[in-house]
Amino acid sequence: SPLVLVARTDAEAATMIDSNIDPVDHPFIKGVTTKGVEPLYEAIRTGKDKDWEQRSGCMTFPDAVAKALKAKGTDPAQWLKDSLKMSMTQMREAAKKMGVEVFFDWDAARSVEGYFRIKGCTEFCIQRAIAWAP
């Protein structure tokens, strides 16, 4: 008889994830890209969280590298595609080979409860489905 597998993910609408253990998630986890900005939990505790997202340069590592590449006059399209298949360690190594080093701290962007912030999107759903599929 035919086998039907059903899986679901809320990776498109989600804004947080409880762990960074899965490398499939790494390209979608947000972090601080501005040195010296207080962690999100501290900004919330002191009431300075209204503009924290902008002050911290909060974005994913692939987006931070893409921003640096654009600043150098390089098209980041290939990087953005390739980085979807990389762990954080692999992304850092690949960026360094391209001559790009960015400050990135995903722990500083964690919620008060300890969740990692993510960039929910259709591509995240696709990458999770590919990783899960037999």
Tab-separated table of C-alpha atoms in Angstrom:
chain	number	residue	atom	x	y	z
A	1	SER	CA	0.000	0.000	0.000
A	2	PRO	CA	1.221	3.571	-0.615
A	3	LEU	CA	2.851	5.442	2.218
A	4	VAL	CA	1.851	9.034	2.888
A	5	LEU	CA	4.032	11.229	5.074
A	6	VAL	CA	2.726	14.462	6.474
A	7	ALA	CA	4.928	17.082	8.078
A	8	ARG	CA	4.338	20.637	9.090
A	9	THR	CA	6.462	23.591	9.995
A	10	ASP	CA	5.663	27.092	11.101
A	11	ALA	CA	9.020	28.328	9.841
A	12	GLU	CA	7.304	30.857	7.586
A	13	ALA	CA	5.392	32.728	10.282
A	14	ALA	CA	7.574	31.919	13.287
A	15	THR	CA	9.697	34.563	14.950
A	16	MET	CA	11.486	32.426	17.548
A	17	ILE	CA	13.061	29.003	17.937
A	18	ASP	CA	14.154	27.292	21.136
A	19	SER	CA	17.540	25.928	20.022
A	20	ASN	CA	20.382	26.576	17.607
A	21	ILE	CA	21.541	22.945	17.594
A	22	ASP	CA	20.303	22.167	14.060
A	23	PRO	CA	22.617	23.567	11.339
A	24	VAL	CA	19.622	23.776	8.971
A	25	ASP	CA	18.345	26.607	11.167
A	26	HIS	CA	21.613	28.575	11.315
A	27	PRO	CA	21.111	30.716	8.184
A	28	PHE	CA	17.778	31.922	9.564
A	29	ILE	CA	18.742	32.778	13.167
A	30	LYS	CA	19.059	36.496	13.805
A	31	GLY	CA	21.893	38.086	15.714
A	32	VAL	CA	23.374	41.427	16.712
A	33	THR	CA	25.741	42.880	14.116
A	34	THR	CA	26.665	46.101	15.931
A	35	LYS	CA	29.377	45.830	18.565
A	36	GLY	CA	28.668	47.396	21.931
A	37	VAL	CA	24.865	47.207	21.805
A	38	GLU	CA	23.274	45.711	24.891
A	39	PRO	CA	21.597	42.308	24.569
A	40	LEU	CA	17.866	42.347	23.857
A	41	TYR	CA	16.946	41.076	27.324
A	42	GLU	CA	18.868	43.998	28.858
A	43	ALA	CA	17.193	46.510	26.529
A	44	ILE	CA	13.793	45.134	27.538
A	45	ARG	CA	14.676	45.199	31.244
A	46	THR	CA	15.742	48.863	31.056
A	47	GLY	CA	12.935	49.962	28.718
A	48	LYS	CA	15.285	50.705	25.802
A	49	ASP	CA	13.902	48.073	23.461
A	50	LYS	CA	11.777	50.299	21.198
A	51	ASP	CA	14.627	50.984	18.750
A	52	TRP	CA	16.814	48.011	19.721
A	53	GLU	CA	16.271	46.157	16.414
A	54	GLN	CA	17.702	49.079	14.445
A	55	ARG	CA	20.453	49.974	16.934
A	56	SER	CA	21.660	46.378	17.129
A	57	GLY	CA	21.658	45.788	13.375
A	58	CYS	CA	19.681	42.631	14.106
A	59	MET	CA	19.682	40.337	11.071
A	60	THR	CA	20.779	36.882	9.981
A	61	PHE	CA	24.425	36.085	9.336
A	62	PRO	CA	23.808	35.629	5.579
A	63	ASP	CA	22.091	39.027	5.459
A	64	ALA	CA	24.971	40.658	7.362
A	65	VAL	CA	27.514	39.217	4.923
A	66	ALA	CA	25.325	40.242	1.968
A	67	LYS	CA	25.239	43.801	3.326
A	68	ALA	CA	29.047	43.812	3.590
A	69	LEU	CA	29.386	42.387	0.076
A	70	LYS	CA	27.070	45.077	-1.331
A	71	ALA	CA	29.185	47.723	0.419
A	72	LYS	CA	32.218	46.312	-1.411
A	73	GLY	CA	30.344	46.487	-4.728
A	74	THR	CA	29.879	42.712	-4.964
A	75	ASP	CA	26.581	41.061	-5.875
A	76	PRO	CA	25.556	38.898	-2.881
A	77	ALA	CA	23.065	36.687	-4.802
A	78	GLN	CA	25.318	33.624	-4.994
A	79	TRP	CA	26.328	33.976	-1.351
A	80	LEU	CA	22.688	34.192	-0.259
A	81	LYS	CA	21.903	31.012	-2.197
A	82	ASP	CA	24.964	29.052	-1.046
A	83	SER	CA	24.680	30.055	2.619
A	84	LEU	CA	21.312	28.283	2.929
A	85	LYS	CA	23.156	24.947	3.000
A	86	MET	CA	25.766	25.948	5.590
A	87	SER	CA	26.158	25.778	9.345
A	88	MET	CA	27.357	28.871	11.215
A	89	THR	CA	30.937	27.576	11.205
A	90	GLN	CA	30.791	26.963	7.464
A	91	MET	CA	29.241	30.374	6.816
A	92	ARG	CA	31.956	32.139	8.813
A	93	GLU	CA	34.662	30.266	6.898
A	94	ALA	CA	33.041	31.002	3.513
A	95	ALA	CA	32.625	34.690	4.351
A	96	LYS	CA	36.243	34.925	5.451
A	97	LYS	CA	37.374	33.376	2.141
A	98	MET	CA	35.465	36.165	0.381
A	99	GLY	CA	37.298	38.733	2.506
A	100	VAL	CA	34.286	39.505	4.684
A	101	GLU	CA	34.294	39.387	8.450
A	102	VAL	CA	31.231	40.671	10.256
A	103	PHE	CA	30.434	40.924	13.929
A	104	PHE	CA	27.573	38.540	14.704
A	105	ASP	CA	26.206	37.477	18.087
A	106	TRP	CA	23.010	35.444	18.031
A	107	ASP	CA	23.003	35.051	21.817
A	108	ALA	CA	22.635	38.830	22.279
A	109	ALA	CA	19.411	38.733	20.226
A	110	ARG	CA	17.784	36.033	22.354
A	111	SER	CA	14.461	36.774	24.014
A	112	VAL	CA	14.088	37.201	27.754
A	113	GLU	CA	12.888	33.586	27.867
A	114	GLY	CA	16.018	32.439	26.005
A	115	TYR	CA	14.536	31.808	22.566
A	116	PHE	CA	16.572	32.555	19.460
A	117	ARG	CA	15.010	35.054	17.070
A	118	ILE	CA	14.575	33.865	13.512
A	119	LYS	CA	13.787	35.202	10.074
A	120	GLY	CA	10.659	33.248	9.242
A	121	CYS	CA	10.198	32.841	5.493
A	122	THR	CA	9.194	30.421	2.775
A	123	GLU	CA	12.841	29.536	2.115
A	124	PHE	CA	13.179	28.409	5.743
A	125	CYS	CA	10.215	26.064	5.224
A	126	ILE	CA	11.801	24.701	2.051
A	127	GLN	CA	15.151	24.042	3.735
A	128	ARG	CA	13.472	22.263	6.641
A	129	ALA	CA	11.420	20.123	4.245
A	130	ILE	CA	14.529	19.158	2.261
A	131	ALA	CA	16.357	18.219	5.458
A	132	TRP	CA	13.416	16.162	6.713
A	133	ALA	CA	12.579	14.385	3.459
A	134	PRO	CA	13.820	10.826	2.982
